[in-house]
Tab-separated table of C-alpha atoms in Angstrom:
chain	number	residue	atom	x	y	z
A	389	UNK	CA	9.882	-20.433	-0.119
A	390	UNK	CA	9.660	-22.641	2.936
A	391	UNK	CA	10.126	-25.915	1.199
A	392	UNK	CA	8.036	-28.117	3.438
A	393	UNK	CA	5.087	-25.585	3.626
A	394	UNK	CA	5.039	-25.348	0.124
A	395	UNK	CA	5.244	-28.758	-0.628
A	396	UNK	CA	2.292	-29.776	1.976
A	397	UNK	CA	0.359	-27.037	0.310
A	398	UNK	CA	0.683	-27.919	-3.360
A	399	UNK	CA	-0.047	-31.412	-2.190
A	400	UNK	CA	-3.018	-30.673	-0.826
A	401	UNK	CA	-4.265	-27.818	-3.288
A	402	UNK	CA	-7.315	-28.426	-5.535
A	403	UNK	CA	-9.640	-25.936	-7.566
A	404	UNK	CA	-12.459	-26.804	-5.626
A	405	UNK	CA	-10.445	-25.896	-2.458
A	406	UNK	CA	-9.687	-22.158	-3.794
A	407	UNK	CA	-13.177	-22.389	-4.945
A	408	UNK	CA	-14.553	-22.620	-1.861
A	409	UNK	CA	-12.236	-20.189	-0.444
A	410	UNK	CA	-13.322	-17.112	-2.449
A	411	UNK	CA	-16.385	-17.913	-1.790
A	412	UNK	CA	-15.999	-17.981	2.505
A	413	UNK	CA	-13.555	-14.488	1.331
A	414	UNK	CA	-16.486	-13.301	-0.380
A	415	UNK	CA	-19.251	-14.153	2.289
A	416	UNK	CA	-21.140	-11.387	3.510
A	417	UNK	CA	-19.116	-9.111	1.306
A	418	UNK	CA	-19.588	-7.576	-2.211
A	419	UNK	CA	-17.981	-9.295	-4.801
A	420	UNK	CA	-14.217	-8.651	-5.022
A	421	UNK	CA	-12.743	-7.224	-8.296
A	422	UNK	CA	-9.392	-7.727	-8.046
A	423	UNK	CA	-8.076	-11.304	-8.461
A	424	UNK	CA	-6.918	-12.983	-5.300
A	425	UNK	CA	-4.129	-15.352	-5.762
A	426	UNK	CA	-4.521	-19.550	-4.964
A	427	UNK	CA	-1.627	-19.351	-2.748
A	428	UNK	CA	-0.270	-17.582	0.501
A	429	UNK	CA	4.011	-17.041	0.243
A	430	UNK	CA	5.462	-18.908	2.676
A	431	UNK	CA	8.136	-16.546	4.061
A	432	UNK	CA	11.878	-18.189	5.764
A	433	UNK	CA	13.031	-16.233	8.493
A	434	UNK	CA	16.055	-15.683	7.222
A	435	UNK	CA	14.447	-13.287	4.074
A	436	UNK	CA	11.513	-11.950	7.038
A	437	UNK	CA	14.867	-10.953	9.165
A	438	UNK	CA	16.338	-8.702	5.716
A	439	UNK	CA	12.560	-7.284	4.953
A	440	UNK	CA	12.278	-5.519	8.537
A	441	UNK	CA	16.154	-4.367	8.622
A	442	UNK	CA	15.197	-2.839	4.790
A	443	UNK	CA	11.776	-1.359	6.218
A	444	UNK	CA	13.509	-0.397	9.376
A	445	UNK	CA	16.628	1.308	7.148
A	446	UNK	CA	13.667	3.581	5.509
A	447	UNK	CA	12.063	4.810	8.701
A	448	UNK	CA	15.462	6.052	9.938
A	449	UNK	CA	15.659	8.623	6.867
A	450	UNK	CA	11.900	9.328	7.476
A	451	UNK	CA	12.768	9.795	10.736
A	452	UNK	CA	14.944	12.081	10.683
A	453	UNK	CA	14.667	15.911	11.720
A	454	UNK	CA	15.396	17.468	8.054
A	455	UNK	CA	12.793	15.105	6.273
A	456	UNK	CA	10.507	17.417	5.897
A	457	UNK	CA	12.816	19.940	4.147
A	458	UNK	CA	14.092	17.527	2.078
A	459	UNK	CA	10.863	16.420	1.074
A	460	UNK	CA	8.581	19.346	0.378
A	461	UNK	CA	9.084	19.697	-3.192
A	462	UNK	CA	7.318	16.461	-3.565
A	463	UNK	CA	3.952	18.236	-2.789
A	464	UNK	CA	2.676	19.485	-5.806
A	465	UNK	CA	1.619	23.512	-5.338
A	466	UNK	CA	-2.055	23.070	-6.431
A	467	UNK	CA	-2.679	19.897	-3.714
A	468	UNK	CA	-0.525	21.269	-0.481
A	469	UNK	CA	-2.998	20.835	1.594
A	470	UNK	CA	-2.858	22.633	5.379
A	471	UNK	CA	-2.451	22.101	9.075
A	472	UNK	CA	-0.015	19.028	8.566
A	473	UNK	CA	0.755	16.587	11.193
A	474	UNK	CA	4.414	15.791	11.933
A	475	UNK	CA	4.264	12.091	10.649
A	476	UNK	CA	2.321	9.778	8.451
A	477	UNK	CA	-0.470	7.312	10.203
A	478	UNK	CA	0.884	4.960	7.823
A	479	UNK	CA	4.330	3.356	6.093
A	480	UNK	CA	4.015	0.806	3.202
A	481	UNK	CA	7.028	-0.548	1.573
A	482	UNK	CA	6.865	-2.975	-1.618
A	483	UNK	CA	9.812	-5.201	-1.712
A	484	UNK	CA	10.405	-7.413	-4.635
A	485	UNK	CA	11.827	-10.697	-3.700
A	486	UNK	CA	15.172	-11.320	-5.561
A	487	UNK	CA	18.767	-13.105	-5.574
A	488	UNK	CA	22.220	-11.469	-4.422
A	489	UNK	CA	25.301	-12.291	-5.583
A	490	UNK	CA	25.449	-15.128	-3.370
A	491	UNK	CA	22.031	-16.559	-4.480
A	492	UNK	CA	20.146	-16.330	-1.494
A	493	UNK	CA	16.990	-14.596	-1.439
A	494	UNK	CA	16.909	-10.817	-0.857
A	495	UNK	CA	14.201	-7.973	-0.700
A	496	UNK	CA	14.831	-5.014	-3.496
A	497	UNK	CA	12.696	-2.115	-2.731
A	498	UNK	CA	9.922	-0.823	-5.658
A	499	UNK	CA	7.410	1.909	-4.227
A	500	UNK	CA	6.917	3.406	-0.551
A	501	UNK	CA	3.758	4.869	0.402
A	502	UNK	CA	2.901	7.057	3.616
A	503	UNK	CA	-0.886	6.441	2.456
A	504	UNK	CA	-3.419	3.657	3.787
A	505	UNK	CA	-3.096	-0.107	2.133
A	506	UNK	CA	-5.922	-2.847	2.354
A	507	UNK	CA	-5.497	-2.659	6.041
A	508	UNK	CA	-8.938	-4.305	6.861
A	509	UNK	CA	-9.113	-7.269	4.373
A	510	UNK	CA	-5.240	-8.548	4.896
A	511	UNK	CA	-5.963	-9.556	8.210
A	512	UNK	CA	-9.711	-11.013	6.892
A	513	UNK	CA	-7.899	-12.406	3.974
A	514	UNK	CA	-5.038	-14.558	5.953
A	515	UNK	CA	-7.810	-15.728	8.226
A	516	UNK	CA	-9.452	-17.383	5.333
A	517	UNK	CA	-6.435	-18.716	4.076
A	518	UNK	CA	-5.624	-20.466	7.462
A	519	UNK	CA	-8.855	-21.645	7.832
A	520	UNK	CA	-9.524	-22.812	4.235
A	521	UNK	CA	-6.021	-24.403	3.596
A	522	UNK	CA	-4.986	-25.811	7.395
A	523	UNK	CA	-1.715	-23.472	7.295
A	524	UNK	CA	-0.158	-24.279	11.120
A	525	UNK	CA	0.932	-21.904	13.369
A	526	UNK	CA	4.693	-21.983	12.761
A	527	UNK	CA	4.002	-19.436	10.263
A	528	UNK	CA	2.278	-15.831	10.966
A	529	UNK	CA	0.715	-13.069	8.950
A	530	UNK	CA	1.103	-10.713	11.596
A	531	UNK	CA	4.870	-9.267	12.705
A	532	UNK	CA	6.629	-7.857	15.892
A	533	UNK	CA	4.641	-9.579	18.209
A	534	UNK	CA	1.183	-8.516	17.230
A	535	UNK	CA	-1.725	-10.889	17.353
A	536	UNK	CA	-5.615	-10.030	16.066
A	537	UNK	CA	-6.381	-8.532	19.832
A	538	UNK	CA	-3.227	-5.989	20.034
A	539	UNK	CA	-3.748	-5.311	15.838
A	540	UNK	CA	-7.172	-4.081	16.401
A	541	UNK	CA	-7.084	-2.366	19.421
A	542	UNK	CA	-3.805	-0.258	17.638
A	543	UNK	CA	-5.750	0.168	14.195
A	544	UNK	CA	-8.088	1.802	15.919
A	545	UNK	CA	-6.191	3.914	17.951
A	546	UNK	CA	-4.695	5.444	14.671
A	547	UNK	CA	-8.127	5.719	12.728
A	548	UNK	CA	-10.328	6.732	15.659
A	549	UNK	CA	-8.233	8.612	17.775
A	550	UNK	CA	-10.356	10.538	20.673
A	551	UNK	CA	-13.585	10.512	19.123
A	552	UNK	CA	-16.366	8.462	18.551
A	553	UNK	CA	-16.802	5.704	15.369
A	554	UNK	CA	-19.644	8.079	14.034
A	555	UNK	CA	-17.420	10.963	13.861
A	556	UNK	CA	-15.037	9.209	12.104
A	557	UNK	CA	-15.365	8.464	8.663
A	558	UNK	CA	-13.437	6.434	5.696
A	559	UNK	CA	-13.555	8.315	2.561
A	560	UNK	CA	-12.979	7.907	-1.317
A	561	UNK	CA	-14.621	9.484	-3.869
A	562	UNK	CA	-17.136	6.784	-4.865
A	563	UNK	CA	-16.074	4.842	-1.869
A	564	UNK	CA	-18.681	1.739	-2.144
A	565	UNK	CA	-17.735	0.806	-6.160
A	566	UNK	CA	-13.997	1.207	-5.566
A	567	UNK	CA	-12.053	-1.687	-6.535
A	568	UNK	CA	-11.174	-1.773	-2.942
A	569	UNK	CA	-14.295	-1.664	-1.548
A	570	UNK	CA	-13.936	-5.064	0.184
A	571	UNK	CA	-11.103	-3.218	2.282
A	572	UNK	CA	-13.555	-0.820	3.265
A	573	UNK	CA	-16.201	-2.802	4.333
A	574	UNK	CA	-14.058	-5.085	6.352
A	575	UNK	CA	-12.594	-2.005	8.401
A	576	UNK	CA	-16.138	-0.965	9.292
A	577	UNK	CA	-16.846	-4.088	10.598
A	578	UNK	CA	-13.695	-3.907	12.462
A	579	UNK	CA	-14.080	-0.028	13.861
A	580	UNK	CA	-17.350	0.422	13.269
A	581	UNK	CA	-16.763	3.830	11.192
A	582	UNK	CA	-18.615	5.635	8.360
A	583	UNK	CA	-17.744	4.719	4.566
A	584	UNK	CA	-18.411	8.256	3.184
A	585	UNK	CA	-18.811	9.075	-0.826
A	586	UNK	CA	-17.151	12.420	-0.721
A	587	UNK	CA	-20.491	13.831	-1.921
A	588	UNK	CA	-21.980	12.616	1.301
A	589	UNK	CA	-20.228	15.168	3.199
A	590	UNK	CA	-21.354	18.718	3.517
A	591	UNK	CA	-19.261	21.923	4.714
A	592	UNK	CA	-20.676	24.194	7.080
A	593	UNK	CA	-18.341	27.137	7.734
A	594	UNK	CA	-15.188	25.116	8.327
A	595	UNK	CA	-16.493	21.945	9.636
A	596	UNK	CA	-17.726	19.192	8.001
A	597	UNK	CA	-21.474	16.878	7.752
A	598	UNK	CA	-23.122	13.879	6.970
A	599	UNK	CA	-26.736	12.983	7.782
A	600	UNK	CA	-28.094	10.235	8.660
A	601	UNK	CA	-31.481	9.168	9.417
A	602	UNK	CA	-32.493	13.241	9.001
A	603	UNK	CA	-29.414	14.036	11.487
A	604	UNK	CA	-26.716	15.946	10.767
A	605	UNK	CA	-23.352	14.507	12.193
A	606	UNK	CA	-20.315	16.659	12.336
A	607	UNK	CA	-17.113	14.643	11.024
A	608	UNK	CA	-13.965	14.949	13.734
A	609	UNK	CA	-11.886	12.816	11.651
A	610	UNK	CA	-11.440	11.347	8.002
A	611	UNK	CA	-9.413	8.218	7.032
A	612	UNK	CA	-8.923	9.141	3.790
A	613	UNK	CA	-8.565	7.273	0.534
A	614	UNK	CA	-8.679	10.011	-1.893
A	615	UNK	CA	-5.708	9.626	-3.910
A	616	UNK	CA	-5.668	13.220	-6.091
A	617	UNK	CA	-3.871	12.097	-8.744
A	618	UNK	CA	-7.075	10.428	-9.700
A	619	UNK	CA	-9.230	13.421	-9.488
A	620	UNK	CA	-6.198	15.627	-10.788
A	621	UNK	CA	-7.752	16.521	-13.860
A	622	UNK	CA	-11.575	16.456	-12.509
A	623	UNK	CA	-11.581	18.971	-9.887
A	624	UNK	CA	-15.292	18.967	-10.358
A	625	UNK	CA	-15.784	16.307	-7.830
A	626	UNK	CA	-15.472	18.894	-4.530
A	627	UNK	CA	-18.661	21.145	-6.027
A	628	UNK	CA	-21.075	19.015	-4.731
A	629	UNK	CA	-18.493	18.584	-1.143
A	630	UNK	CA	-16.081	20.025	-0.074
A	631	UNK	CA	-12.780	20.872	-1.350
A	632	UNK	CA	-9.555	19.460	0.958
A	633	UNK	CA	-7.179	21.935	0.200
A	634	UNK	CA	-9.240	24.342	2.326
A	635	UNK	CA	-8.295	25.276	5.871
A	636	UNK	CA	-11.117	23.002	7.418
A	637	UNK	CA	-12.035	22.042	11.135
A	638	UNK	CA	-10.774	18.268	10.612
A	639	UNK	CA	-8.303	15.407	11.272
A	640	UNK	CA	-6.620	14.055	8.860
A	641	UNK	CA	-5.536	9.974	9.085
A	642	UNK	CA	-3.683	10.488	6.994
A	643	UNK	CA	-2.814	13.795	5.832
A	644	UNK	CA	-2.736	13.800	2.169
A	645	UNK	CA	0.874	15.463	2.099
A	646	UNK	CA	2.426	12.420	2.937
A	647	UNK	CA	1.364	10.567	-0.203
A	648	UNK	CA	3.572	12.915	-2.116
A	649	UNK	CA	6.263	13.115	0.420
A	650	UNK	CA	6.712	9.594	1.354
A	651	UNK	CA	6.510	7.820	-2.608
A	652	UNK	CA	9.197	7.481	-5.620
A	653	UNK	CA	10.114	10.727	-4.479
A	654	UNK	CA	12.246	9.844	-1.350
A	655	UNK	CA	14.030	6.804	-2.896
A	656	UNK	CA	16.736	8.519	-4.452
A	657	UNK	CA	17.690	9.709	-0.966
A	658	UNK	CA	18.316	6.072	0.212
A	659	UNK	CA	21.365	4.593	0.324
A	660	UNK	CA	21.322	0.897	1.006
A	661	UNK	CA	21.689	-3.255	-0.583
A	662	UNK	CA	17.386	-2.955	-0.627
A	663	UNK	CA	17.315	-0.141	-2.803
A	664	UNK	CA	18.125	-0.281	-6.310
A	665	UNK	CA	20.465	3.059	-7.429
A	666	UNK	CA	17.556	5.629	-8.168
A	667	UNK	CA	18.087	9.338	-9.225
A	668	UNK	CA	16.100	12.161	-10.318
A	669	UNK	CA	16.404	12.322	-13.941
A	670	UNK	CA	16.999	16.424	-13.880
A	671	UNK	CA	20.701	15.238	-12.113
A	672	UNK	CA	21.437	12.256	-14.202
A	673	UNK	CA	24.553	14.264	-16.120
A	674	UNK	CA	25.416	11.089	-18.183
A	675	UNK	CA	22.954	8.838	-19.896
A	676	UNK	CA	24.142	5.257	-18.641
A	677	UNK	CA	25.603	3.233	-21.822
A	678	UNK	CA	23.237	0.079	-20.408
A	679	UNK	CA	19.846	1.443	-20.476
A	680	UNK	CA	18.333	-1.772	-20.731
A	681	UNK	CA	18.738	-2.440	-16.842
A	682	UNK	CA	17.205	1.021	-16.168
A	683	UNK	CA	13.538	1.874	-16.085
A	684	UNK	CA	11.378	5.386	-16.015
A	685	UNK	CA	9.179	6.474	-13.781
A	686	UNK	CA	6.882	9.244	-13.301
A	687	UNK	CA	6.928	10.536	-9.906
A	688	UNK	CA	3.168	11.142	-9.587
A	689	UNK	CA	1.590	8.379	-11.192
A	690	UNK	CA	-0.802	5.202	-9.847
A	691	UNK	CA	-0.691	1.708	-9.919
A	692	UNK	CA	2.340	1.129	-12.393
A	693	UNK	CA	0.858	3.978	-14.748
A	694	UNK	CA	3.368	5.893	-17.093
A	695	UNK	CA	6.150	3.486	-16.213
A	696	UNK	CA	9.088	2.863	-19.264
A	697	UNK	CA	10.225	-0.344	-18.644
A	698	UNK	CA	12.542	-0.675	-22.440
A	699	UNK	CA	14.222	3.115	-22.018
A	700	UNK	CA	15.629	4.406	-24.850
A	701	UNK	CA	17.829	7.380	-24.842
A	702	UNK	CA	15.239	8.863	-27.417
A	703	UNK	CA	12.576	8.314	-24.240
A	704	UNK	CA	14.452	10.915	-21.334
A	705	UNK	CA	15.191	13.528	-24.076
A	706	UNK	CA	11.752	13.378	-24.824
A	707	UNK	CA	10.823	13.958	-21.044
A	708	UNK	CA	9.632	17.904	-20.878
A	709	UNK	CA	9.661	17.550	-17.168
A	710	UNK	CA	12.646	15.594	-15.810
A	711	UNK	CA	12.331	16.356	-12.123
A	712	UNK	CA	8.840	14.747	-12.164
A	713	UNK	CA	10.627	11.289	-13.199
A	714	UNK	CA	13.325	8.755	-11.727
A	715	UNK	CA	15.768	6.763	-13.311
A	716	UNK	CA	15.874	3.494	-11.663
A	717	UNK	CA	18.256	0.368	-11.910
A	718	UNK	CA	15.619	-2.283	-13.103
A	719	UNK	CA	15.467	-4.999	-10.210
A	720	UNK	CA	15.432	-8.790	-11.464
A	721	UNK	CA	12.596	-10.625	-9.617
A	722	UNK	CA	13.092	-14.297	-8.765
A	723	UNK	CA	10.128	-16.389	-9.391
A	724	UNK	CA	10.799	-17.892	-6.399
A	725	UNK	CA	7.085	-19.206	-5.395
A	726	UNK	CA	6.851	-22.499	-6.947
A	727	UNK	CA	3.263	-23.281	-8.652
A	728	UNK	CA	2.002	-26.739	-10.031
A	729	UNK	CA	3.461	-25.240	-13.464
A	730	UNK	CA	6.487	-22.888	-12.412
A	731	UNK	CA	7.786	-20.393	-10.708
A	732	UNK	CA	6.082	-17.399	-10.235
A	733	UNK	CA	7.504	-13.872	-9.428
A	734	UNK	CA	6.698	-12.343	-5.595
A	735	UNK	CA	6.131	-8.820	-3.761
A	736	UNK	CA	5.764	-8.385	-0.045
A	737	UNK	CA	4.531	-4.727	1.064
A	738	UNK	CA	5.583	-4.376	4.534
A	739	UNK	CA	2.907	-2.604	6.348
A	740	UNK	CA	3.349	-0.122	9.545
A	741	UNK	CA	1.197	2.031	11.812
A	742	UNK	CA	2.308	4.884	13.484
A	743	UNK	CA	-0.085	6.229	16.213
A	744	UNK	CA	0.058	9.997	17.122
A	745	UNK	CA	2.525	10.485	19.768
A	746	UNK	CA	3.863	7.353	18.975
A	747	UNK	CA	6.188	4.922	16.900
A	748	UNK	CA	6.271	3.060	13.917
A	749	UNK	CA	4.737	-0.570	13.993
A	750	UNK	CA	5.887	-2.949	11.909
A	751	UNK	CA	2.001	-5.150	12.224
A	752	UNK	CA	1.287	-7.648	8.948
A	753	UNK	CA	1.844	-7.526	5.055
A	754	UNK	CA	0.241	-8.007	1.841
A	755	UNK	CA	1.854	-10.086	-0.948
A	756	UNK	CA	1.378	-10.344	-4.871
A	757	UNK	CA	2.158	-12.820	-7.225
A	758	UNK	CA	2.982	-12.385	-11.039
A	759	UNK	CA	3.998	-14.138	-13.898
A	760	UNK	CA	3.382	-11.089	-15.866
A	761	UNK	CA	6.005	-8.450	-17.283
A	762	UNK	CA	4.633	-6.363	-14.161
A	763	UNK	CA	3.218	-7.214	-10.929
A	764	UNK	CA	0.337	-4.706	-11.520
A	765	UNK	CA	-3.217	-6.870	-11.611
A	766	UNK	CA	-3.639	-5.550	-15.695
A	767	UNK	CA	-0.571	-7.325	-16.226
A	768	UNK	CA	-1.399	-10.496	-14.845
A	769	UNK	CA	-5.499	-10.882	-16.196
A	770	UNK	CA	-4.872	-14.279	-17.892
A	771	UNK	CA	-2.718	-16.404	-15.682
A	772	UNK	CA	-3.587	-18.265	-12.869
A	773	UNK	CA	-1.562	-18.787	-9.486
A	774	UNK	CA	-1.015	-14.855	-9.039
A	775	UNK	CA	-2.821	-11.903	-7.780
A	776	UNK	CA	-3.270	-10.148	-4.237
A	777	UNK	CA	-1.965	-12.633	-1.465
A	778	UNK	CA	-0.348	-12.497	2.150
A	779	UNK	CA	3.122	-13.378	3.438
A	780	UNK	CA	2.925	-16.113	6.278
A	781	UNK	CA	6.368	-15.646	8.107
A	782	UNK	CA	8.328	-17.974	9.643
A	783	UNK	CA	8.406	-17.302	13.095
């Protein structure tokens, strides 16, 4: 999108090039799962300028003193989990990049998360890049200022908090064979934390264990990746552990409320030219006559799951649950990233932490590329030129 960047890159570009750069991605790593684009985006300032005003438009409503109120019907009864914190450690926006009116180049916002992102690996990832490709230093994977030195030292702040790296542990439920893994592994080479299985951890009255090396180690503090929704229906999983919807002796980073309270479920709240019209569909009163630019959601769903992209009317009167879905005003992505063979569709997930105590910091992003009907990886498993990527920003 910055013409002379991407022109002195897709001069320069050969296979043997992005050959040579998975392999430096993958070195000393497991191999990654997920497909990693050939390409960084090349951001203008101009469209960098309208992605923090749209990111910084969502923090005010988060921000604000009722949020919580207007919010806590989002938290499913069965997965409340206690002793909540007053914010999220972390804010992640997806914006997909389209046209206004006028034709220039404009975010349109497509999921929010209050829930970790690939943290670890963006910054590894845009290292390679820069090294692999020779991208200069008028563009910048990092925002507001931030550099590797002040990103780190903030990172872990919010992970680590007052304790120690061995009391702090990330955690999924099969955390080394996740398709994120390489995330993982990165941010304990960063922090120097624990990567925890959640049947690694033991609870003693209300505090939690690992061992290692025939030690037990009480656990202060968990960055978790446990999504529920993916052990909704396999509650099985805490026998062997413990189960987090107990009053326990633990920090959360972050706690899992605010993936329910900060997701598709505070969109129809905002009001602004980044956010596509979005309603509950237990309040839509009148089906709209022009479905086709509308598409379903489920409220509670991962990675693109359950979405209706063709509604028919026949579809939301067949819905037994409307205030678990959104009706959304479809959003027209531009391919805008131009490929040896086309243009190809782009997403840039703005990416914030917020110490305790603290603020919001806008630090670096993560980008995809699709020429799919979806962005979603499944949707793009037999092009080339798209996958997981990073926005370098014009400074």
């Amino acid at each position: 999108m910055i013409p002379a960047q991407r022109h002195k890159f897709n001069q320069q570009f050969t296979e043997e090039k992005y050959q040579n750069f998975i392999q430096k991605l993958e070195n000393g790593y497991p191999e990654i799962p997920f497909r990693v684009a050939e390409t960084p985006v090349f951001v203008p300032k101009e469209l960098k300028e309208k992605l923090i005003l749209a990111g910084e438009e969502i923090i005010n409503l988060i921000k604000q003193p009722n949020f919580k109120a207007l919010t806590q019907k989002s938290i499913p009864e069965n997965w409340n989990v206690p002793n909540e914190n007053e914010q999220p450690h972390f804010l992640t926006f997806d914006f997909g990049i389209c046209k206004n009116a006028t034709g220039a180049l404009t975010p349109m916002l497509i999921e929010m998360q209050g829930f970790p992102s690939l943290y670890g690996f963006q910054n590894h990832l845009s290292k390679t890049y820069r090294d692999c490709y020779e991208i200069n230093n008028s563009v910048n994977h990092f925002l507001n200022g931030f550099n590797e030195e002040k990103y780190i030292e903030l990172f872990k702040e919010v992970i680590i908090g007052k304790h120690q790296p061995h009391e702090v542990a990330l955690m999924d439920v099969d955390a080394p064979n996740q398709k994120t893994a390489i995330d993982f592994f990165v941010t304990q080479k960063m922090l120097g934390i624990k990567i925890l299985a959640l049947e690694d951890i033991k609870k003693v009255g209300k505090q939690l264990f690992y061992v290692e090396d025939g030690k037990q180690i009480q656990l202060k503090r968990i960055y978790n990746r446990l999504i529920f929704d993916e052990v909704a229906n396999n509650t099985e999983v805490f026998k062997n552990s413990f189960d987090p919807r107990e009053a326990l002796d633990i920090e959360w980073v972050t706690h899992p409320n605010w993936f329910y309270r900060i997701s598709k479920y505070t969109m129809p709240f905002l009001k602004s030219e980044f956010v596509p019209e979005t309603r509950f569909l237990n309040e839509v009163e009148t089906i709209p006559a022009d479905l086709e630019n509308y598409v379903l959601k489920p409220l509670f769903s991962f990675a693109g799951m359950g979405v209706i992209i063709d509604v028919t009317e026949n579809d939301i009167k067949s819905i037994p649950d409307p205030k678990n879905w959104i009706l959304q005003r479809k959003v027209t992505y531009e391919p805008a990233v131009q490929a040896p063979d086309g243009g190809v569709k782009a997403e840039i997930r703005m990416m914030y932490l917020w110490p305790d105590g603290g603020e919001p910091q806008l630090c670096i992003n993560l980008a995809r590329l699709s020429k799919g009907k979806m962005i979603g990886v499944r949707y793009n498993a037999d092009f080339d030129w798209v996958g997981g990527t990073v926005g370098f920003m014009e400074e």
